[in-house]
PDB file of C-alpha atoms in Angstrom:
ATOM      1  CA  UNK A   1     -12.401 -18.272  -9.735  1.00  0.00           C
ATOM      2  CA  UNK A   2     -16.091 -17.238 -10.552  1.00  0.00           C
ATOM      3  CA  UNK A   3     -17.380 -13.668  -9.930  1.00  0.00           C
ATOM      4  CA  UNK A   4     -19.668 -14.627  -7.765  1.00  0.00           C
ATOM      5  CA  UNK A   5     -17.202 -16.519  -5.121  1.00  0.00           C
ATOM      6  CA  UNK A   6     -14.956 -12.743  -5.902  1.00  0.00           C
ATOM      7  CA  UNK A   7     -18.177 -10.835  -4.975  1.00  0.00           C
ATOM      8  CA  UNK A   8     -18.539 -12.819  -1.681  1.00  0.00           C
ATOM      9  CA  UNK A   9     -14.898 -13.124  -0.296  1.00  0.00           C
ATOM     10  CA  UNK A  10     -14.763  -9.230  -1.137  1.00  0.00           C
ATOM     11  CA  UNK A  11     -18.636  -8.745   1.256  1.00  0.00           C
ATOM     12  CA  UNK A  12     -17.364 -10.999   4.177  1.00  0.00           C
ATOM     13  CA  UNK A  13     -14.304  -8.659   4.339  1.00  0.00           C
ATOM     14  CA  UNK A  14     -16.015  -5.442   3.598  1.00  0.00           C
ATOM     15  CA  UNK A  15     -18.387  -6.530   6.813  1.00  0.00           C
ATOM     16  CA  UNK A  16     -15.842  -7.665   8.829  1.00  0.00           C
ATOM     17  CA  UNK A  17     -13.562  -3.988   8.408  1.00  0.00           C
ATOM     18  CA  UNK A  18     -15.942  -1.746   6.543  1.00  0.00           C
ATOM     19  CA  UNK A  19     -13.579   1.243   6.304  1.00  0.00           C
ATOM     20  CA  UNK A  20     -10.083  -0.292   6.011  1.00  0.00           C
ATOM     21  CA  UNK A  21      -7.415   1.949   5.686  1.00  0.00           C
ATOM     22  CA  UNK A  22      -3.072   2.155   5.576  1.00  0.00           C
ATOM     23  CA  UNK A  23      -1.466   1.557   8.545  1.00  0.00           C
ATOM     24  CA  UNK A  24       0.905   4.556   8.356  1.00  0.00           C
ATOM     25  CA  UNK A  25       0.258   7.107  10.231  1.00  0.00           C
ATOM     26  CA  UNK A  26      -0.546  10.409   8.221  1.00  0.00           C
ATOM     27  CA  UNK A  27      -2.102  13.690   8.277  1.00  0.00           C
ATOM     28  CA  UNK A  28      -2.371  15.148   5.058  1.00  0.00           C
ATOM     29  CA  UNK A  29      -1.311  13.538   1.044  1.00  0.00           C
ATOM     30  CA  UNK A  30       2.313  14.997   1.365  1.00  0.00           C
ATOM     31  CA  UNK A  31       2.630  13.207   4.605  1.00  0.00           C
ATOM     32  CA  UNK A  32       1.165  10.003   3.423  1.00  0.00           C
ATOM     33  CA  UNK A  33       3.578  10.124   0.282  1.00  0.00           C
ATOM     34  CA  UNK A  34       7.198  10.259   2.315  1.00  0.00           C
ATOM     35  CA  UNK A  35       5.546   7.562   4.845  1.00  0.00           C
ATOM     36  CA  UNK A  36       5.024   5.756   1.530  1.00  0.00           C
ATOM     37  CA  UNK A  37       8.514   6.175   0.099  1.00  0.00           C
ATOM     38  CA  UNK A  38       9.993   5.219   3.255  1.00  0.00           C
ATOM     39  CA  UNK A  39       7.820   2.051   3.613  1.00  0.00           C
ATOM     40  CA  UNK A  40       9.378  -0.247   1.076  1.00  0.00           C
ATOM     41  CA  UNK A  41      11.364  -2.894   1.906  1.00  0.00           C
ATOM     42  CA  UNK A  42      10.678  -1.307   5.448  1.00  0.00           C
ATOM     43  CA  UNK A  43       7.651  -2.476   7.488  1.00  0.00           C
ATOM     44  CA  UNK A  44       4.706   0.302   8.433  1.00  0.00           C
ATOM     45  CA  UNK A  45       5.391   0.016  12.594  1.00  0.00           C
ATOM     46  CA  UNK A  46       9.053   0.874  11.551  1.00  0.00           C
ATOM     47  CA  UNK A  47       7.845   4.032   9.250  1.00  0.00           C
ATOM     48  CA  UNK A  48       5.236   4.909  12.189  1.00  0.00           C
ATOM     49  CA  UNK A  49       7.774   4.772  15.015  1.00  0.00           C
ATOM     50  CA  UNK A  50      10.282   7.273  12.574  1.00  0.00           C
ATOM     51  CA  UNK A  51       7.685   9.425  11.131  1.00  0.00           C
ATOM     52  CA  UNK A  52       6.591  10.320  15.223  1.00  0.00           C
ATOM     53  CA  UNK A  53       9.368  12.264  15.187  1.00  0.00           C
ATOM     54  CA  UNK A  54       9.903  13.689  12.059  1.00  0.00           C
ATOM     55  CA  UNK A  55       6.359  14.625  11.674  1.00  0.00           C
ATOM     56  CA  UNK A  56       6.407  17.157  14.743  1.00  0.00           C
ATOM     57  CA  UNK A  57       9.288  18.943  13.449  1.00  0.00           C
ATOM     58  CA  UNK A  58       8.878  18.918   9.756  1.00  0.00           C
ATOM     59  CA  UNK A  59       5.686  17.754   7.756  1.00  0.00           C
ATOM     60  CA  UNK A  60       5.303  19.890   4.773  1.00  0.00           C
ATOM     61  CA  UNK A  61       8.021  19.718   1.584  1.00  0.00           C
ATOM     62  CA  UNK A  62       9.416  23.574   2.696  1.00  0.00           C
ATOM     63  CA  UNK A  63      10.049  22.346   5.766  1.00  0.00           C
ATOM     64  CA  UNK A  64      11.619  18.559   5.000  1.00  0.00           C
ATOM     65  CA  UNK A  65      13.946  20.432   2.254  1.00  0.00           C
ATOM     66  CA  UNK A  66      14.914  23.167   5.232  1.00  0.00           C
ATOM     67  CA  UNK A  67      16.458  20.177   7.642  1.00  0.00           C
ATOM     68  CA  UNK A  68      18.565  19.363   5.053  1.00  0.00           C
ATOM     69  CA  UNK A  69      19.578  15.674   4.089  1.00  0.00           C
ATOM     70  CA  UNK A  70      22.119  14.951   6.984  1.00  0.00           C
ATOM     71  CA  UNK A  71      19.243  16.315   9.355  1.00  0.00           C
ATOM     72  CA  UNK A  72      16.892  14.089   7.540  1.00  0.00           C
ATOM     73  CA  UNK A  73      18.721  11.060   7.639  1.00  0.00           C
ATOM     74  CA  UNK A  74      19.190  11.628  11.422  1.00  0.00           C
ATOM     75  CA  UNK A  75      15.201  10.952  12.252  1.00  0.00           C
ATOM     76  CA  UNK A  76      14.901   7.861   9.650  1.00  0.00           C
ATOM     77  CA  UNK A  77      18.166   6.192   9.662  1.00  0.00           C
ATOM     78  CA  UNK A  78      16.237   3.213  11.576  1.00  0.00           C
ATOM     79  CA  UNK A  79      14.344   2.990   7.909  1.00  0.00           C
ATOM     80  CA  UNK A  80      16.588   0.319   5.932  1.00  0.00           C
ATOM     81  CA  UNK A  81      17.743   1.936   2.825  1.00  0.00           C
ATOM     82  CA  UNK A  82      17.295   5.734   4.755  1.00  0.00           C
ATOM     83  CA  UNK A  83      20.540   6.826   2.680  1.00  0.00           C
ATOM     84  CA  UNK A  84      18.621   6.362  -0.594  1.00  0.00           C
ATOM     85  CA  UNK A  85      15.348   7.134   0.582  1.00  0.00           C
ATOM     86  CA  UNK A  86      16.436  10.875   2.464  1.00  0.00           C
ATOM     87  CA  UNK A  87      17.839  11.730  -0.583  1.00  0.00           C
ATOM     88  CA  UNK A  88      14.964  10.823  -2.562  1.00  0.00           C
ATOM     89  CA  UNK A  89      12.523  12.633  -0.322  1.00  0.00           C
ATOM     90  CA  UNK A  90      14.587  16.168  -0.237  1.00  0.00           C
ATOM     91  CA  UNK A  91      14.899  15.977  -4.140  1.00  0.00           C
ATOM     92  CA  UNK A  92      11.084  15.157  -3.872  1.00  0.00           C
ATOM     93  CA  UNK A  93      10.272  18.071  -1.793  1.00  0.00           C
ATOM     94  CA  UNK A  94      11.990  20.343  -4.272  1.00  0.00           C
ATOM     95  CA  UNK A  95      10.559  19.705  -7.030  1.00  0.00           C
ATOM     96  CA  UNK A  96       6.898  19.407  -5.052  1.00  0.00           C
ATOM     97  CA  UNK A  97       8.202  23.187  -4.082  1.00  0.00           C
ATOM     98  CA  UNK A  98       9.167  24.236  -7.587  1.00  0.00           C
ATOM     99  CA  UNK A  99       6.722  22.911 -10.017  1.00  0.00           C
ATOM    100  CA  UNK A 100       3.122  21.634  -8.172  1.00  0.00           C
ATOM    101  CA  UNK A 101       3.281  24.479  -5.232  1.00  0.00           C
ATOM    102  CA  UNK A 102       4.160  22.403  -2.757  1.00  0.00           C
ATOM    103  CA  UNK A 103       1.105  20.308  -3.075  1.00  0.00           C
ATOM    104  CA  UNK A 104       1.375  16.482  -3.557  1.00  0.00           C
ATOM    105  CA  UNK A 105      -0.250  15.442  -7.366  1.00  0.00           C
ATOM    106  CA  UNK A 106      -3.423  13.943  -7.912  1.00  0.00           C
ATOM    107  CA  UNK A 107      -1.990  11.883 -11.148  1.00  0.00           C
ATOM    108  CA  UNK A 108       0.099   9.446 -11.520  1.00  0.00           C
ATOM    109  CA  UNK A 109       2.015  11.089 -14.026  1.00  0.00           C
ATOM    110  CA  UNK A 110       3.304  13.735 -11.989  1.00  0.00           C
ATOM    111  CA  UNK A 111       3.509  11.787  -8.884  1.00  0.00           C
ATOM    112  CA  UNK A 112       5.877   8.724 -11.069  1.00  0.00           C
ATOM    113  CA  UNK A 113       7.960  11.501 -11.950  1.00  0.00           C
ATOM    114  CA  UNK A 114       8.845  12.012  -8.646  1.00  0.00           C
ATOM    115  CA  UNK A 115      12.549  10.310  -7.237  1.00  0.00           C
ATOM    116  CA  UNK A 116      11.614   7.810  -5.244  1.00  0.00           C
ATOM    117  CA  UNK A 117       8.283   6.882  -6.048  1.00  0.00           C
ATOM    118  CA  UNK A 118       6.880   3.946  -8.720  1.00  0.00           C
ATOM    119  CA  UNK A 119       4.059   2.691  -9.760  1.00  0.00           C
ATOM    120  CA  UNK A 120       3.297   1.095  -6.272  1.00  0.00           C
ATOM    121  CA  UNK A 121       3.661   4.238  -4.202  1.00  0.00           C
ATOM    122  CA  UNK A 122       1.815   6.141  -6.755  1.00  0.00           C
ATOM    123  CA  UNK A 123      -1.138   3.890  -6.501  1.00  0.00           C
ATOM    124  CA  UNK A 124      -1.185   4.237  -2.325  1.00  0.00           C
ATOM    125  CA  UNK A 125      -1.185   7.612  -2.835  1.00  0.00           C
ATOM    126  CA  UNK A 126      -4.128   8.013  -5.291  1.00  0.00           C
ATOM    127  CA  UNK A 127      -6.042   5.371  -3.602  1.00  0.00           C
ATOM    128  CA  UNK A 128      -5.733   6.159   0.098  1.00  0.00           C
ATOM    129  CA  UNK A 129      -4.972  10.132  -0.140  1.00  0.00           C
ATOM    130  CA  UNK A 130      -7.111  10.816  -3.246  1.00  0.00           C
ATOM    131  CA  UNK A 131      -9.761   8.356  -3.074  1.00  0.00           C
ATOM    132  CA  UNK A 132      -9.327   6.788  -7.150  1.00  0.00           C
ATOM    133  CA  UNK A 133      -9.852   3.043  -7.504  1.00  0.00           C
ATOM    134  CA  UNK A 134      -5.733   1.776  -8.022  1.00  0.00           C
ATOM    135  CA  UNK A 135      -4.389  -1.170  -6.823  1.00  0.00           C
ATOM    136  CA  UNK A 136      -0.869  -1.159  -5.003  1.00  0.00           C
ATOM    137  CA  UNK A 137       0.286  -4.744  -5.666  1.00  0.00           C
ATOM    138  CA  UNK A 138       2.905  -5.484  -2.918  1.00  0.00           C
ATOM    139  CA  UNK A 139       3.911  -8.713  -1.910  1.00  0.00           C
ATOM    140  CA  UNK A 140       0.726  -9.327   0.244  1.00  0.00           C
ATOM    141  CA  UNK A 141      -1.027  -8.867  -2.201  1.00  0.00           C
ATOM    142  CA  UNK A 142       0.773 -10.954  -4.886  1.00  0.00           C
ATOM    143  CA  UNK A 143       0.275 -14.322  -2.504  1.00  0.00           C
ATOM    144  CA  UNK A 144      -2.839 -13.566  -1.781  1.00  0.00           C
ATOM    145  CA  UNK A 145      -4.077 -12.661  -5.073  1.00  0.00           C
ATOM    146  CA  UNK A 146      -2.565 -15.971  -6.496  1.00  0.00           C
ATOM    147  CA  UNK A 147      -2.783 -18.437  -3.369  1.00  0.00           C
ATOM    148  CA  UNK A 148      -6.497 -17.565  -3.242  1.00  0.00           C
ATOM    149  CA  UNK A 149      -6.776 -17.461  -7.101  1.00  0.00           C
ATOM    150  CA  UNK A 150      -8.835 -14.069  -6.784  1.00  0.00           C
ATOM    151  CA  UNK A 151      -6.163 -13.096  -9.473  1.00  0.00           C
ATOM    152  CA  UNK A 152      -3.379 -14.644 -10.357  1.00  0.00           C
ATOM    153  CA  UNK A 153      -0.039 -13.132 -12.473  1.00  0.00           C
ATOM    154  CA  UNK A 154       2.906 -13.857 -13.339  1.00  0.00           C
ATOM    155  CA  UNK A 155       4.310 -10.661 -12.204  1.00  0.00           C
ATOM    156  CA  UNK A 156       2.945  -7.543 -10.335  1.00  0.00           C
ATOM    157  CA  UNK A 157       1.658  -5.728 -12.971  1.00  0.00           C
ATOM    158  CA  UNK A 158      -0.589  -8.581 -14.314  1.00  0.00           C
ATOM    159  CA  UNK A 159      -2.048  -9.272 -11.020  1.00  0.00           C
ATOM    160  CA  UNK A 160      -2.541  -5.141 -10.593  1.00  0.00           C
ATOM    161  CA  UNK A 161      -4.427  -5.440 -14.193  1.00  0.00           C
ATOM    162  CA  UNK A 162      -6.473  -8.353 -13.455  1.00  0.00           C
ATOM    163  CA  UNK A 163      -7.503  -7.437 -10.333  1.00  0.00           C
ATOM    164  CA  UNK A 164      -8.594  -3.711 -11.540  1.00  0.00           C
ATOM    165  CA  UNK A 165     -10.926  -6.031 -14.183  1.00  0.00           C
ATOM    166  CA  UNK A 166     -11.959  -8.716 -11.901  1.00  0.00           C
ATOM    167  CA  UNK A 167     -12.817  -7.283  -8.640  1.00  0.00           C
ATOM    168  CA  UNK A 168     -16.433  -6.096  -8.177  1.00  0.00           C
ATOM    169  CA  UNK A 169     -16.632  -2.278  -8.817  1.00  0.00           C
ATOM    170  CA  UNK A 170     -18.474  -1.759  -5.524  1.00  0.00           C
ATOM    171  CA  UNK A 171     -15.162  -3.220  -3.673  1.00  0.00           C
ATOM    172  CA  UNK A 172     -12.903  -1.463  -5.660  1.00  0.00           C
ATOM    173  CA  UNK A 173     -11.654   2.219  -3.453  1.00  0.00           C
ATOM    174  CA  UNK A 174     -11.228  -0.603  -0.406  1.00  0.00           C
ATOM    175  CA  UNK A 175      -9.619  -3.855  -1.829  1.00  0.00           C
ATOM    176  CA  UNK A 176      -6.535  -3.052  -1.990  1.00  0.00           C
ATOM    177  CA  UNK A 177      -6.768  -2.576   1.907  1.00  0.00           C
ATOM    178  CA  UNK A 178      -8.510  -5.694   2.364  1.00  0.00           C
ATOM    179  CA  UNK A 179      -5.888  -7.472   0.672  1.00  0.00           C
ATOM    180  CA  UNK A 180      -2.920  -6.328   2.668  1.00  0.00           C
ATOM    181  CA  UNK A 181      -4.824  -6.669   5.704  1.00  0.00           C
ATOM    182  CA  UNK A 182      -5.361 -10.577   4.543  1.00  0.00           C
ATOM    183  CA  UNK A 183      -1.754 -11.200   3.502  1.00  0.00           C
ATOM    184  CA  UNK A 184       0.178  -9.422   6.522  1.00  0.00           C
ATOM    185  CA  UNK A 185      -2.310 -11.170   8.886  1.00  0.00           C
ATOM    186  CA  UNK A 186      -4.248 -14.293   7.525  1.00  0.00           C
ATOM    187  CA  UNK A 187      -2.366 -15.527   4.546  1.00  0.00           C
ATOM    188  CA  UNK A 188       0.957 -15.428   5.820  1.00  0.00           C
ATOM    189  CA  UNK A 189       3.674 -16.133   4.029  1.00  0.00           C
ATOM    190  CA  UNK A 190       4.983 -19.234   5.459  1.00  0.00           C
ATOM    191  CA  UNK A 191       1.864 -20.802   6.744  1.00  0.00           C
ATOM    192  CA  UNK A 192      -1.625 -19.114   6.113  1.00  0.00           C
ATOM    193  CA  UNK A 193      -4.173 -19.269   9.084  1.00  0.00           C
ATOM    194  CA  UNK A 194      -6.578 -21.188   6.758  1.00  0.00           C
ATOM    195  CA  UNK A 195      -8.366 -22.532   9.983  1.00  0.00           C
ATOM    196  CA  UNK A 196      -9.498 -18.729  10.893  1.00  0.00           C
ATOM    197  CA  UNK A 197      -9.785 -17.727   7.799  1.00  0.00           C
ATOM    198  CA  UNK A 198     -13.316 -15.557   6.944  1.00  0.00           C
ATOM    199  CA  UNK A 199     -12.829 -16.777   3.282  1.00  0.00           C
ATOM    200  CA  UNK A 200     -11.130 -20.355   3.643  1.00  0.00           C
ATOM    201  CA  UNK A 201     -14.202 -22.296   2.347  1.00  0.00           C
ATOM    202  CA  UNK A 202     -14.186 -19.382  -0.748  1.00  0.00           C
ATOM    203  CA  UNK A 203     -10.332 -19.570  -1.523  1.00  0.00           C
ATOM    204  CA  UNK A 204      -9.251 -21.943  -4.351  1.00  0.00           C
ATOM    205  CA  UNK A 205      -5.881 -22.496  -2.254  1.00  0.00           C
ATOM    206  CA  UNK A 206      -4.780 -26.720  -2.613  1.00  0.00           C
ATOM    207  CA  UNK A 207      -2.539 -27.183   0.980  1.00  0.00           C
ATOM    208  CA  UNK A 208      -5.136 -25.820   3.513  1.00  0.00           C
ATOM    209  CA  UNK A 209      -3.219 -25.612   7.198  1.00  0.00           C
ATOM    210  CA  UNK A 210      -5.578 -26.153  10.215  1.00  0.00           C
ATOM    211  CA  UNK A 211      -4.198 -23.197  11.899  1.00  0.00           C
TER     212      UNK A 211
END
């Protein structure tokens, strides 16, 4: 794909949502950060409807570590994987307590070094709560990055890399938005909307559906 068809798939989209943003629900970076943990392999309406409750109770690491893990497995054991993921977030919220002053990391350094959190979550966070171009490649983003051919890879971090080179800097804070948005809701999995697509005469996708 040329940069000029790149440049105009990324302007439809940026017209058609100019301020895209996460789905989760969040308030602050440290809330955005255990949403983000306890989104994967868990969709965001599932985090959302958990978070509701936790949230009003406890939404700072002091306060997390305080309920305890049993307390905190209690409000997201509707979360698949919650057994893993509580105990990631209370070790989390220690060391967010001990070592950065209870204040979520700006780098991805620190914020990788974190249990529970990878290069994916790391890149939500410094995108969405920090405002740095990084590209959280997630499934959605995988098929639609290589279905469209905006960028394709073999493997997440290739299409992460290429698309950090290819896509137009002026696109760059949002696309990563614009992307998920596409996959969860365009560019489905099983059978892509092609027929309501904004981009479908743009994308270099061979088996076009009429849908």
């Amino acid at each position: 794909m040329n940069k000029e068809k790149r440049t105009e798939i990324f302007t439809r989209w940026r017209n058609d949502n100019p301020h895209p943003t996460t789905e989760l629900e969040y308030n602050s970076p440290f809330e955005l950060l255990i949403a983000v943990i306890l989104s994967a392999q868990a969709t965001d309406v599932g985090v959302n409807k958990a978070t509701r409750k936790l949230y009003p109770v406890a939404n700072t690491p002091e306060a997390i570590y305080a309920l305890g893990l049993e307390k905190l497995k209690s409000y997201v054991k509707t979360i698949g994987l919650y057994n893993a993921k509580a105990e990631n977030i209370i070790k989390t919220c220690k060391i967010l307590i001990d070592e950065h002053n209870s204040q979520v990391p700006d780098n991805r350094e620190a914020l990788e070094a974190l249990p529970g959190v990878g290069r994916k979550t790391a890149n939500v966070v410094l995108n969405t709560a920090f405002g740095q171009p990084a590209m959280a490649v997630d499934t959605h983003i995988f098929r639609v990055s290589n279905r469209t051919r905006i960028a394709a890879g073999k493997n997440v971090l290739e299409v992460e890399k290429r698309l950090m080179r290819l896509v137009p800097k002026e696109f760059l804070l949002d696309a990563h938005h614009w992307l998920i948005l596409h996959g969860r809701y365009t560019c489905t999995a099983r059978k892509p909307k092609c027929g309501s697509c904004l981009i479908e005469d743009l994308c270099e996708y061979k088996e076009k559906t009429e849908l």
